[in-house]
XYZ file of C-alpha atoms in Angstrom:
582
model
C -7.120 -32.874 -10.902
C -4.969 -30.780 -13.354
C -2.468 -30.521 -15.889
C 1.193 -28.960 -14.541
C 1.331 -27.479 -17.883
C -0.119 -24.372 -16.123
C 0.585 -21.674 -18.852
C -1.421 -23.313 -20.757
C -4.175 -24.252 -18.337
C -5.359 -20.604 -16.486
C -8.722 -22.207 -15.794
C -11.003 -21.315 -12.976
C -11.947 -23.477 -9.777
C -15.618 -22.972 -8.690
C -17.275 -23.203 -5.429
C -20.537 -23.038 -5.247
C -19.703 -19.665 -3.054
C -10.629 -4.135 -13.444
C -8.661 -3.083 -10.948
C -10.041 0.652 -10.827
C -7.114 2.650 -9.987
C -7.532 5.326 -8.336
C -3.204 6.254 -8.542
C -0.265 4.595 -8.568
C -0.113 4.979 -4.929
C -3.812 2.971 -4.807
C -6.781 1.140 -6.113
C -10.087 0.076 -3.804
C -13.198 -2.115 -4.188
C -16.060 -1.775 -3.049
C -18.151 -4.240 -0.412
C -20.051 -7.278 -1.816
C -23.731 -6.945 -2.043
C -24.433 -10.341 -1.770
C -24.681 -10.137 1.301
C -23.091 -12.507 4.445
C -23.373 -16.516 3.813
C -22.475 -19.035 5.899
C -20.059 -20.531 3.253
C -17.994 -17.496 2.838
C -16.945 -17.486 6.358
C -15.441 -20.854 6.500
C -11.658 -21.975 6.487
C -11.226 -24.692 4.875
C -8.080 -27.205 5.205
C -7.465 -29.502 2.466
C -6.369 -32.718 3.415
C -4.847 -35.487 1.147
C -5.797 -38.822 2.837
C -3.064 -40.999 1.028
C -0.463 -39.120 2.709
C -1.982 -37.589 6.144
C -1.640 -40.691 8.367
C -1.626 -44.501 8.236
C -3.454 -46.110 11.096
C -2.057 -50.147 10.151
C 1.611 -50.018 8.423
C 0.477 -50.652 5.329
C 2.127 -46.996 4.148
C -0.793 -45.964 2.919
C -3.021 -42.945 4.789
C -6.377 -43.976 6.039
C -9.446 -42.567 7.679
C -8.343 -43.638 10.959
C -5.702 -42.082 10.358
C -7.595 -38.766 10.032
C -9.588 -39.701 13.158
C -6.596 -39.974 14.685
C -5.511 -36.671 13.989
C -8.756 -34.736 14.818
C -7.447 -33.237 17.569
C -4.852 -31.567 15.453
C -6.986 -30.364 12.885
C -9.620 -28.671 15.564
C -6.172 -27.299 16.962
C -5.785 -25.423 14.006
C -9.035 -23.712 14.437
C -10.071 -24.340 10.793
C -13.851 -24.778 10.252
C -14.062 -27.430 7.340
C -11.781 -30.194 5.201
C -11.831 -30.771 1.935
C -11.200 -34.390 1.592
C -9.396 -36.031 -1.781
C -11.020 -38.862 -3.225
C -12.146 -41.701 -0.778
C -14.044 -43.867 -2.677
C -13.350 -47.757 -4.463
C -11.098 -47.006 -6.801
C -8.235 -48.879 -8.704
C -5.416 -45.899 -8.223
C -4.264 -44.798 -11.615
C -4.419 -41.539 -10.441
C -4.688 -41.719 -6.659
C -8.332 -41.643 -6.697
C -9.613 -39.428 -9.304
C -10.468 -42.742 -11.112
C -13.537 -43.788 -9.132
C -15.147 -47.705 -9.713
C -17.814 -47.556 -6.998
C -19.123 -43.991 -5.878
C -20.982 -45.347 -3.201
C -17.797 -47.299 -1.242
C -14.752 -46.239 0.242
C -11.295 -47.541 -1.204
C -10.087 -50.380 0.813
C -6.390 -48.824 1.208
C -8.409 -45.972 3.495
C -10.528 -48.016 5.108
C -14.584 -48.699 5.459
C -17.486 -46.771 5.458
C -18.442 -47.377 9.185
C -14.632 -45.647 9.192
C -16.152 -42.872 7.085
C -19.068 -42.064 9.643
C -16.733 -42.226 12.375
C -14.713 -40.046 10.686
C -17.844 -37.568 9.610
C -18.754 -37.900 13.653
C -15.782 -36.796 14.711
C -15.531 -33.448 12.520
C -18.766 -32.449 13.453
C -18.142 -32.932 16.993
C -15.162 -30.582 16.625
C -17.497 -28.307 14.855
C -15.556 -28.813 11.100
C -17.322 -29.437 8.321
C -16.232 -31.953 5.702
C -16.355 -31.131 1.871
C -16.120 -34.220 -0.513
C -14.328 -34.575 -3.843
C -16.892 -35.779 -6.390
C -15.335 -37.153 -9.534
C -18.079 -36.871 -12.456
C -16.107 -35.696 -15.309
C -14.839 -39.254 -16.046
C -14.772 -42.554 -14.385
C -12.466 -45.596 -13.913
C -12.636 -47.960 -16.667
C -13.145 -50.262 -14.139
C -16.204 -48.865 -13.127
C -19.688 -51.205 -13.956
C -20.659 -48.592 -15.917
C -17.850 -48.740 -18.258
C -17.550 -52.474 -17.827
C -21.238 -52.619 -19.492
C -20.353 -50.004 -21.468
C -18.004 -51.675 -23.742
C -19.687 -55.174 -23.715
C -21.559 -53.938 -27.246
C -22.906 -50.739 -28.866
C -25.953 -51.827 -27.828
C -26.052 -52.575 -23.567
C -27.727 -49.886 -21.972
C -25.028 -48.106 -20.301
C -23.082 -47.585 -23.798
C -24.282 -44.067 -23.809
C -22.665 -43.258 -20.476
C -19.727 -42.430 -22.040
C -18.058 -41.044 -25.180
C -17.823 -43.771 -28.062
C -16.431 -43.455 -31.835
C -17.629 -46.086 -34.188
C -14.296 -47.013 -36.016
C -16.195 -47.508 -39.477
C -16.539 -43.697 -39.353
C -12.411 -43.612 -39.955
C -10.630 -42.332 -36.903
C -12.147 -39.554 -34.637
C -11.506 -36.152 -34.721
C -7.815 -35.350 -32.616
C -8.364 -34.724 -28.794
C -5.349 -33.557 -26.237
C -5.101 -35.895 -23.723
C -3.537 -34.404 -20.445
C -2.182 -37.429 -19.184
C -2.040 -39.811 -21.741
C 1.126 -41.271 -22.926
C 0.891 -40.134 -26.260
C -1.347 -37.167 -25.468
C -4.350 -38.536 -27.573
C -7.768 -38.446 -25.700
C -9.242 -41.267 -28.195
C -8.233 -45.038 -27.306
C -9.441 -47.730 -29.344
C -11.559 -50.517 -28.006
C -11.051 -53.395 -30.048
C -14.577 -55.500 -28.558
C -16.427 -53.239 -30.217
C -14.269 -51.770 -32.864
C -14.577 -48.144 -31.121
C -12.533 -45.540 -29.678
C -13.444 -44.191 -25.986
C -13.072 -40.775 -24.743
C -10.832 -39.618 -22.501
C -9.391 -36.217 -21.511
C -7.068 -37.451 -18.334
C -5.589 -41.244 -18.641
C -6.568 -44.422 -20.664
C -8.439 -45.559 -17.413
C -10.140 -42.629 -16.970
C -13.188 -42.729 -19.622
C -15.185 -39.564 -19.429
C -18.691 -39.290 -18.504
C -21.379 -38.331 -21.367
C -23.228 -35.698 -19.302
C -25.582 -35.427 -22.527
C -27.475 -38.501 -21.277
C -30.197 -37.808 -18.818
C -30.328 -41.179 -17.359
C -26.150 -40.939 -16.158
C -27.011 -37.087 -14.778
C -29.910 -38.734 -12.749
C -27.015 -41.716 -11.116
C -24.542 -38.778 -10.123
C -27.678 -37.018 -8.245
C -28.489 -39.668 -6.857
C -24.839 -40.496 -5.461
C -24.468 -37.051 -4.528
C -27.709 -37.519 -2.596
C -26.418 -40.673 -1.025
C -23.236 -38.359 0.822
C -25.564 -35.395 1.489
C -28.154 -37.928 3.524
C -24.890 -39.042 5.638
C -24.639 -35.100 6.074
C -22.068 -33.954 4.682
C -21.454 -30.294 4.483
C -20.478 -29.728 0.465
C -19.148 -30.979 -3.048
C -16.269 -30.420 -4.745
C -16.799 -30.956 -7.988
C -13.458 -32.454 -10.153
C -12.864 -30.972 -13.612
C -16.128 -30.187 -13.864
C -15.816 -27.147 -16.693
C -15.200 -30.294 -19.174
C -18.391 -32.264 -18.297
C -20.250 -31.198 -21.271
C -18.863 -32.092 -24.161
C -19.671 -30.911 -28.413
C -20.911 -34.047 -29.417
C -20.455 -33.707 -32.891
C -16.664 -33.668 -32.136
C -16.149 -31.305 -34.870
C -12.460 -31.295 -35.387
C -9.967 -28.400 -33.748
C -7.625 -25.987 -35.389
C -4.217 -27.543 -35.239
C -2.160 -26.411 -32.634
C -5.352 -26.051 -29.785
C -3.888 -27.936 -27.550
C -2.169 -24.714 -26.191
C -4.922 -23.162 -25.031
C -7.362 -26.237 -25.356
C -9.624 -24.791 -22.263
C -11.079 -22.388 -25.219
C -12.403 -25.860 -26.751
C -12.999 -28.044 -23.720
C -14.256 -25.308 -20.993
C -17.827 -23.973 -20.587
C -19.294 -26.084 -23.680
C -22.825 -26.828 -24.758
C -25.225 -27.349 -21.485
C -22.998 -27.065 -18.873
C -25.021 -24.311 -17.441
C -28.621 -26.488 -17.740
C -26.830 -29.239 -15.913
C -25.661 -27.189 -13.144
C -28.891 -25.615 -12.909
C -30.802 -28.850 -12.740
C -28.354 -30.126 -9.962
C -28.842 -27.187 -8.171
C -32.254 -27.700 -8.766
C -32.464 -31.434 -7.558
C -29.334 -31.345 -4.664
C -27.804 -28.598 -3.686
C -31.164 -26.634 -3.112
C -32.210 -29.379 -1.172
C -29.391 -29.692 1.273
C -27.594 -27.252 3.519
C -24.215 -28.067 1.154
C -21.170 -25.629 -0.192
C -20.837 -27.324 -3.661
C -17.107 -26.818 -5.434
C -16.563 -27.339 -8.895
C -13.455 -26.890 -11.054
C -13.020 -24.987 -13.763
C -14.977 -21.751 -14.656
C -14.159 -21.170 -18.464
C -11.736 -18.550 -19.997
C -13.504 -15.246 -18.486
C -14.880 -13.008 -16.350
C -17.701 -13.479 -17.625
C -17.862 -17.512 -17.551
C -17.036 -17.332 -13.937
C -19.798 -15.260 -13.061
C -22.636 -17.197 -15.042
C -21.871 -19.929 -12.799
C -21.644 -17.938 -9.525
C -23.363 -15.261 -9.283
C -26.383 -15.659 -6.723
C -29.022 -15.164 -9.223
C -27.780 -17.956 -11.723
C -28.585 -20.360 -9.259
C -25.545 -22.629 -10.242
C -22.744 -22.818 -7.811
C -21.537 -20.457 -4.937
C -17.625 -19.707 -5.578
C -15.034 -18.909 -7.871
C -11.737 -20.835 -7.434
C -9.423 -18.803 -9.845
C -6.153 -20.695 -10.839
C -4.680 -17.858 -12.337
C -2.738 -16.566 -9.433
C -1.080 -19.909 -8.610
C 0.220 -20.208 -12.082
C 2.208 -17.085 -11.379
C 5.115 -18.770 -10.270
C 7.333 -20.708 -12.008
C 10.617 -22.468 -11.076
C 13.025 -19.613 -12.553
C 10.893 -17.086 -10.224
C 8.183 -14.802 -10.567
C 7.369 -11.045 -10.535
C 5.224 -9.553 -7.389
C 4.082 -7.040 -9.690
C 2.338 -9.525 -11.925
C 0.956 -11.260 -8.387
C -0.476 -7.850 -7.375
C -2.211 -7.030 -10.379
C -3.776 -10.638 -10.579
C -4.983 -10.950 -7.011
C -6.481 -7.354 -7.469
C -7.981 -7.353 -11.067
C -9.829 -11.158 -9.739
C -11.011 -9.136 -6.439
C -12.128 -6.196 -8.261
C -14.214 -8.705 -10.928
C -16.088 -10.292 -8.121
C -16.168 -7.387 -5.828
C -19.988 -6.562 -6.072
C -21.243 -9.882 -7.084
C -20.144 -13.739 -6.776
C -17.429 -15.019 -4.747
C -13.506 -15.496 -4.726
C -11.385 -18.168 -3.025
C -8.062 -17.389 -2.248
C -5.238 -19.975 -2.303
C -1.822 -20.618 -3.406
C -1.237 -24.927 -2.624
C -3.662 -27.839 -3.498
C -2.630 -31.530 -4.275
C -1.893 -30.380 -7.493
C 0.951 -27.791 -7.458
C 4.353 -28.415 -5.698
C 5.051 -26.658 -2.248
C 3.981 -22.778 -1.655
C 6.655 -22.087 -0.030
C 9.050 -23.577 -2.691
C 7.153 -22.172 -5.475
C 6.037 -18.339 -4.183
C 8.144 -18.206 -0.919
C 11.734 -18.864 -0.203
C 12.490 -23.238 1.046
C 15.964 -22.067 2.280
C 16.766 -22.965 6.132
C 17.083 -19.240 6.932
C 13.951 -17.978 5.139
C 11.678 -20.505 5.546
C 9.083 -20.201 8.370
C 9.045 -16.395 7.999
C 7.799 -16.939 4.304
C 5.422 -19.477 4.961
C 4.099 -17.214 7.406
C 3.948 -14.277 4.955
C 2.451 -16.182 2.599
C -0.133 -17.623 5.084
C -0.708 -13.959 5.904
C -2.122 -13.021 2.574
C -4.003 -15.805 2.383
C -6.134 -15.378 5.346
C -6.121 -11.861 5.069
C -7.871 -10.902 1.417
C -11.183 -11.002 0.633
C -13.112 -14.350 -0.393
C -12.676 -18.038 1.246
C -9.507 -19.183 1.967
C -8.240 -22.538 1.039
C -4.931 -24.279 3.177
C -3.661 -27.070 1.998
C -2.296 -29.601 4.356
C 1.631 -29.637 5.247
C 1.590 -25.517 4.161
C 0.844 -24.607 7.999
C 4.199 -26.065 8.292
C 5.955 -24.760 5.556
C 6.128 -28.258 3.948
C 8.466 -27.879 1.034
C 9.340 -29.466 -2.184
C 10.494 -33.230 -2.352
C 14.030 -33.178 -3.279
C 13.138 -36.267 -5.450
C 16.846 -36.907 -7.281
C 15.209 -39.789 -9.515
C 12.278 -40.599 -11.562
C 11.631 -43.581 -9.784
C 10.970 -41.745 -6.488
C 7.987 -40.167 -8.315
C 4.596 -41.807 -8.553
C 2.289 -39.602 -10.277
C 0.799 -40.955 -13.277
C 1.117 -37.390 -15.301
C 4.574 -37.275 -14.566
C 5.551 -40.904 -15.316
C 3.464 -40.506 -18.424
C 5.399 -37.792 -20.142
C 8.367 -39.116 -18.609
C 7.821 -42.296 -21.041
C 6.859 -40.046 -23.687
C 10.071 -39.010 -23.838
C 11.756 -42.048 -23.811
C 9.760 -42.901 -26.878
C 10.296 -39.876 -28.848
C 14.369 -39.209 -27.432
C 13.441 -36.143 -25.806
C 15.261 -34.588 -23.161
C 15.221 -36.760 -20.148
C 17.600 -34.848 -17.741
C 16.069 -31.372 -18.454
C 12.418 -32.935 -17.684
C 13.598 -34.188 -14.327
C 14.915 -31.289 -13.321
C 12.004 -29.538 -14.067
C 9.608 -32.014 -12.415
C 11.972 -31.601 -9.368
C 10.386 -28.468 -9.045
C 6.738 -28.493 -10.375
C 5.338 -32.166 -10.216
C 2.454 -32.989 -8.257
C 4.413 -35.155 -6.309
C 6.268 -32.445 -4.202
C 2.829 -31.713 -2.695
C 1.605 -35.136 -1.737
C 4.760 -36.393 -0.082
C 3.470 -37.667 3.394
C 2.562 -35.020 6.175
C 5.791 -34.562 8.453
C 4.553 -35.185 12.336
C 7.411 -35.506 13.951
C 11.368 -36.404 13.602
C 11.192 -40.187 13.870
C 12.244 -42.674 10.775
C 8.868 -41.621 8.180
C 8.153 -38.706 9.976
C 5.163 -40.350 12.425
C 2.847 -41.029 9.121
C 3.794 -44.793 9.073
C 5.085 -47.731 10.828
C 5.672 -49.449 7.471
C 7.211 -48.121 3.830
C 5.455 -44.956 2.704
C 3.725 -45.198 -0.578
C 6.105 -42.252 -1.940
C 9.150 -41.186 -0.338
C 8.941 -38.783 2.754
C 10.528 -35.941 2.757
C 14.375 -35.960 4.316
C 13.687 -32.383 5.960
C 10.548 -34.082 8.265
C 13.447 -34.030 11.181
C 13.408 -30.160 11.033
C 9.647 -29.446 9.611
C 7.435 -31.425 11.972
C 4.368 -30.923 14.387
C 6.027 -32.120 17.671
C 8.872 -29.303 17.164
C 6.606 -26.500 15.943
C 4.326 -26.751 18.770
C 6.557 -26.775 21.504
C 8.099 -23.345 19.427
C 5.450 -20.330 20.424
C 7.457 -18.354 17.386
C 6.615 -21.523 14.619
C 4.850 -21.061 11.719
C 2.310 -23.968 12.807
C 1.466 -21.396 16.033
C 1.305 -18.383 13.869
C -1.078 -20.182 11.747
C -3.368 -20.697 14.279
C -3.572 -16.842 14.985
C -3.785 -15.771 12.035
C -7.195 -18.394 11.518
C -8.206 -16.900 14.975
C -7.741 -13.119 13.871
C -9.591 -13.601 10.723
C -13.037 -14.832 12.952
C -12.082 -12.118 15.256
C -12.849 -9.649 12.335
C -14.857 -11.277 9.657
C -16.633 -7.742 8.844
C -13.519 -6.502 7.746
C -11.027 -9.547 6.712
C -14.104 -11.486 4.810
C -16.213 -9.051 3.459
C -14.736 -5.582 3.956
C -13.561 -3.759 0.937
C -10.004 -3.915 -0.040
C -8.100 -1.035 -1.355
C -3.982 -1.935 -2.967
C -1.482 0.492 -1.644
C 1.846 0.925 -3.446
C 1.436 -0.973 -6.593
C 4.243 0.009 -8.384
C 6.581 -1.662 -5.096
C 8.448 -4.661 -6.549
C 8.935 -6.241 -3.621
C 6.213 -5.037 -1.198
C 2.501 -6.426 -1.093
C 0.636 -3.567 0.568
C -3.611 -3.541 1.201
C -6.143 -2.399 3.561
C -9.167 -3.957 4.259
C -11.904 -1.910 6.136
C -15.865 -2.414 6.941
C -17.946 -1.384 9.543
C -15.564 1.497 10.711
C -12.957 -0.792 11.047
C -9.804 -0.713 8.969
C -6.871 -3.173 8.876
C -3.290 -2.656 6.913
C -1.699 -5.443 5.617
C 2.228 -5.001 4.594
C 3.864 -8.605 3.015
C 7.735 -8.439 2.129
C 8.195 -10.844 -0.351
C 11.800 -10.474 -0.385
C 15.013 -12.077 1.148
C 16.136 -8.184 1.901
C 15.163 -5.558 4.330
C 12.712 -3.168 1.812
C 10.645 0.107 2.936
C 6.873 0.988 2.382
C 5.431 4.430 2.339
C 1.650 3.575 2.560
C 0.740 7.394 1.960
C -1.074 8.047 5.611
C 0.355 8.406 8.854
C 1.228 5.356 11.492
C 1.357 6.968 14.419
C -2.082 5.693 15.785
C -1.491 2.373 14.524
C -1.817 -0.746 16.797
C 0.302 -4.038 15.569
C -2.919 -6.915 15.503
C 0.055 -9.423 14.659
C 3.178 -9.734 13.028
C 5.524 -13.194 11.906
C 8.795 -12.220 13.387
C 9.075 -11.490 17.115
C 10.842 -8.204 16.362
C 8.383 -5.259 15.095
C 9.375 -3.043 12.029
C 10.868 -0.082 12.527
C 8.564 3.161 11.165
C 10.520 6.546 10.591
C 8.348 9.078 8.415
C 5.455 7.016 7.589
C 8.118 4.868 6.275
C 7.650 1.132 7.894
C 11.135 -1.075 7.298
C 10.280 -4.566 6.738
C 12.506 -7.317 7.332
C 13.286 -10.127 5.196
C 9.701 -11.785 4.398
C 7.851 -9.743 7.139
C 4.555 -9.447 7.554
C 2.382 -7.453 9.896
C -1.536 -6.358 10.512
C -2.395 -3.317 11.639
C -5.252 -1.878 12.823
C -5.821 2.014 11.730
C-alpha cells in the first residue's frame, strides 16, 4: 500500500534480505561481504490475485485461478510469488483492510484452496511470500468491533483512541481519506480513531504487548502451513509517538519525517525476529525503511537482526507522466547500490500494484516501441545487483489502462480525492488526466491471456475494466512469437541463475555516466565480467565504454539484429539492450 503522491513519499521497502566515482567515464562497488543467502538469489513474481484469473465467472480472480495458472508461472522460471492480500476482508481497499487474519476472502476462495495452492508452488519449486497487513486493520475486524464497544473492553488499546473531552486531537495526514484527516470521530464513545490510510482502516497500536503477541501468533499460523516469507505492509508507520504531539504546519509534504522509523520500531522488529522469523526458514518483507541511509541499514544489516532487504522506492518515483531524466535514474540506482554495497541488501524493481505500468511510466507504450522497451527495462532489472522484483502483466509489457472516465476507476485513493475535489471545486478534468497516467488502477487491470472478449481472465464482467490492447498484449500470441518479450523474459530469468556470482553478487562498476540516453554497467566476480548497455531512447544512440570489444561474446540481446561496433563504439538501436560477456 502507498500514496501516488510519490514526491512526497521517497520511502523505503524492506525485505528482510555514494557513488565513488572514480571519472566521468566510471564509478565501481565493491562485492558484498555478507556473504551468499538463499534469499538473495530468488526471483520473485508479484502476483495480484484480484486480477490474475477467475476460476467461476464471478469477475473476480481467485486461487484457483492461480492454480490454474501454475504452469505458466513455473514457465517463467521465477523462483517465488509474492501474493497480495488473501485474507477475509470487506474490500475498501482490495484487501489491505483485513477482518480475519486467519481466513481467506470468500471472493478468492477457501483455505483448503490456499493449501492447494501452497502445494502446487512448491511442487514447481516456487516459493510463496505473503502480504501481512499489521499497520492497521479493517474496522470490521473483532478487534475493532470490541474496540469501540467502550473505553473500557479489553481490546480498546489495540488501536489508537482520542478521548473527545481532551478537545480535538492533534492534525494527522490521512493518505486516503476524503478529507485527508487521519482522526475520525466515534460517536459510541465520544472518541476519535486513528487512521493513516481510509476511515475503515484503523491502525494498529503496536505499543501494546498483548496486540504484538496476536500478529506473532498469526504470522506463526502461515509459517506452520510453510510458507516461505512475509511481506510486511506499511510497516515503517507501525510505531507510533503516542503523545501525538502536534506537527509543524505544512508536514504533510514530507510527513514520512514524522510517521517513518518512530519510537520502538526497531525493539518490535527485533522481538519478531526474535519470536518468528528466527524460528522459521522465512524471507520477511516490510515496507518502508525511514528517510536515510542510515534508517535502512539499522533494519537490514545482518548484525541488527531485524529484517533481510531493502526495498528502495526512490528509483520508481523517478518517473513522472511529463517524462523523466536517465541521468537522474543512473545516479539513483548507483548511489542506492553503492550504500548497500558492503553490507545489507537491495531489491531492484520498477512495477508493484501500486504504480501504473513500467513500460508506460519508464519505457515507451507506443505500438512500435513497446516490446523492445519492456525488454530493456526487464534487462536492467534482472541484471543489477540485489533481488529482483517482477510484477505480474510487466513480462508482457502490460501497459497503462486508457481509463477515459472516473467511473472506470475503482481504487479507493483515487475515488477519494476525486470527491475531494468535487467538494472543494477543484480541478476535475486536470485530475483525471493525471490519474490516467499514475493511478493504481493502470496496474491492477486484469492480466491479458489471450485475445478473446476479457482477455481469458473471466467468463463473467471483470471487477475493473480490462484493458482494450489484451487482443495485441496476450500470453497465447507471445508464446507462439520466439522474438516476444514474454520469451525474452524467460532468458533473461535463466541467464541470471546461469551466473549468479556475477549478476547477484558481483560488483558493479557505471560506465558513461554523463550519457543521457545510454545506461551502461559491468558486473564482474569470480573472473567473470558481464557488460550491460540499455538504450533508453526511441533513437539510434552510440556508447564508447572506454575498453576494447573485440573479444566480446553477445550472452543475449532484445532485438534479433546485433549492434553494430566500429571503434569501440557499439550503435544501439532504438531501446536496445545487450549482455556481453568480456
Amino acid at each position: 500500500m502507498r500514496t501516488l503522491a510519490s514526491a512526497i513519499f521517497h520511502v523505503i521497502f524492506i525485505v528482510s534480505m555514494v557513488v565513488g566515482c572514480k571519472t566521468d567515464k566510471t564509478a565501481d562497488t565493491t562485492e558484498n561481504s555478507e556473504g551468499a543467502q538463499w534469499w538473495k538469489e530468488e526471483i520473485i513474481y508479484q502476483l495480484y490475485p484480484r486480477s490474475f484469473q477467475d476460476s467461476d465467472g464471478d469477475g473476480v480472480g481467485d486461487l484457483k485461478g492461480i492454480i490454474s495458472r501454475l504452469d505458466y508461472l513455473q514457465g517463467l522460471g521465477i523462483t517465488a510469488v509474492w501474493l497480495n492480500p488473501i485474507y477475509s476482508s470487506p474490500n475498501d481497499d482490495n484487501g489491505y483492510d483485513v477482518s480475519d487474519y486467519q481466513n481467506i476472502m470468500k471472493d478468492f476462495g477457501t483455505m483448503d484452496d490456499f493449501d492447494q495452492l501452497l502445494k502446487g508452488l512448491h511442487n514447481r519449486n516456487i516459493k510463496l511470500i505473503m502480504d501481512l497487513v499489521v499497520n492497521h486493520s479493517s474496522d470490521e475486524h473483532e478487534w475493532f468491533k470490541q474496540s469501540r464497544t467502550s473505553r473500557e473492553n479489553p481490546y480498546r488499546n489495540y488501536y489508537h483512541w482520542w478521548n473527545a473531552e481532551r478537545g480535538k486531537p492533534p492534525y494527522r495526514y490521512s493518505l486516503f481519506d476524503v478529507n485527508h484527516d487521519a482522526w475520525m470521530y466515534d460517536s459510541l464513545t465520544n472518541a476519535y480513531y486513528l487512521h493513516y490510510f481510509s476511515r475503515k482502516q484503523p491502525d494498529l497500536n503496536w505499543e501494546n504487548p498483548k496486540l504484538r503477541e496476536e500478529v506473532y501468533d498469526i504470522m506463526k499460523f502461515w509459517a506452520e502451513k510453510g510458507i516461505d516469507g512475509f511481506r510486511l505492509d506499511a510497516f515503517q508507520f507501525a510505531a507510533k509517538d503516542t503523545s501525538y504531539p502536534a506537527f509543524p504546519e505544512g508536514y504533510e509534504k514530507n510527513f514520512t519525517k514524522y510517521y517513518a522509523m518512530q519510537g520502538n520500531l526497531h525493539g518490535y522488529l527485533k522481538e519478531m525476529n526474535e519470536k518468528v522469523f528466527s524460528k522459521y526458514k522465512v524471507l520477511s518483507v516490510a515496507e518502508g525503511a525511514g528517510n536515510s541511509f542510515e534508517d535502512a541499514h539499522q533494519l537490514v544489516d545482518a548484525d541488527r537482526k531485524e529484517l533481510h532487504m531493502a526495498y528502495a522506492f526512490e528509483g520508481v518515483d523517478i518517473a513522472k507522466p511529463e517524462g523523466y531524466s536517465l541521468l537522474v535514474f543512473k545516479e539513483v540506482f548507483s548511489r542506492w547500490d553503492s550504500a548497500f554495497a558492503e553490507k545489507g541488501w537491495l531489491s531492484i524493481f520498477l512495477g508493484n500494484h501500486d504504480q501504473a505500468r513500467m513500460v508506460s511510466r519508464f519505457g515507451n507504450d507506443d505500438p512500435a516501441y513497446r516490446s523492445a522497451s519492456t525488454s530493456m527495462l526487464n534487462t536492467f532489472i534482472m541484471t543489477m545487483r540485489g533481488t529482483p522484483y517482477i510484477y505480474n502483466g510487466d513480462e508482457l509489457g502490460m501497459t497503462n489502462a486508457g481509463f477515459t472516465s472516473i467511473h472506470e476507476f475503482r481504487d479507493v485513493q483515487t475515488l477519494n480525492e476525486y470527491k475531494r475535489l468535487q467538494l472543494t471545486k477543484g480541478d476535475l478534468a486536470a485530475y483525471l488526466k493525471k490519474i490516467q497516467a499514475s493511478s493504481r488502477d493502470n496496474g491492477r487491470t486484469p492480466f491479458q491471456w489471450d485475445n478473446s472478449k476479457n482477455a481469458g481472465f473471466t467468463t463473467g464482467t471483470p471487477w475493473i475494466k480490462v484493458n482494450a490492447n489484451h487482443v495485441d498484449i496476450n500470453v497465447a500470441l507471445q508464446e507462439k512469437d520466439p522474438n516476444s518479450c514474454l520469451n525474452y523474459f524467460k532468458k533473461l530469468v535463466q541467464l541470471r541463475k546461469d551466473h549468479i556470482a556475477s549478476l547477484v553478487y558481483g560488483k558493479y562498476t557505471l560506465l558513461d555516466k554523463n550519457n543521457p540516453d545510454i545506461y551502461a554497467y559491468t558486473r564482474e566476480s569470480d573472473g567473470e565480467k558481464l557488460l550491460i548497455v540499455l538504450n533508453f531512447s526511441k533513437e539510434t544512440k552510440l556508447l564508447n565504454p572506454g575498453f576494447g570489444l573485440q573479444k566480446a561474446q553477445i550472452l543475449l540481446s532484445n532485438l534479433s539484429t546485433n549492434p553494430v561496433i566500429t571503434n569501440e563504439t557499439i550503435h544501439l538501436a532504438p531501446y536496445q539492450a545487450v549482455i556481453y560477456k568480456l
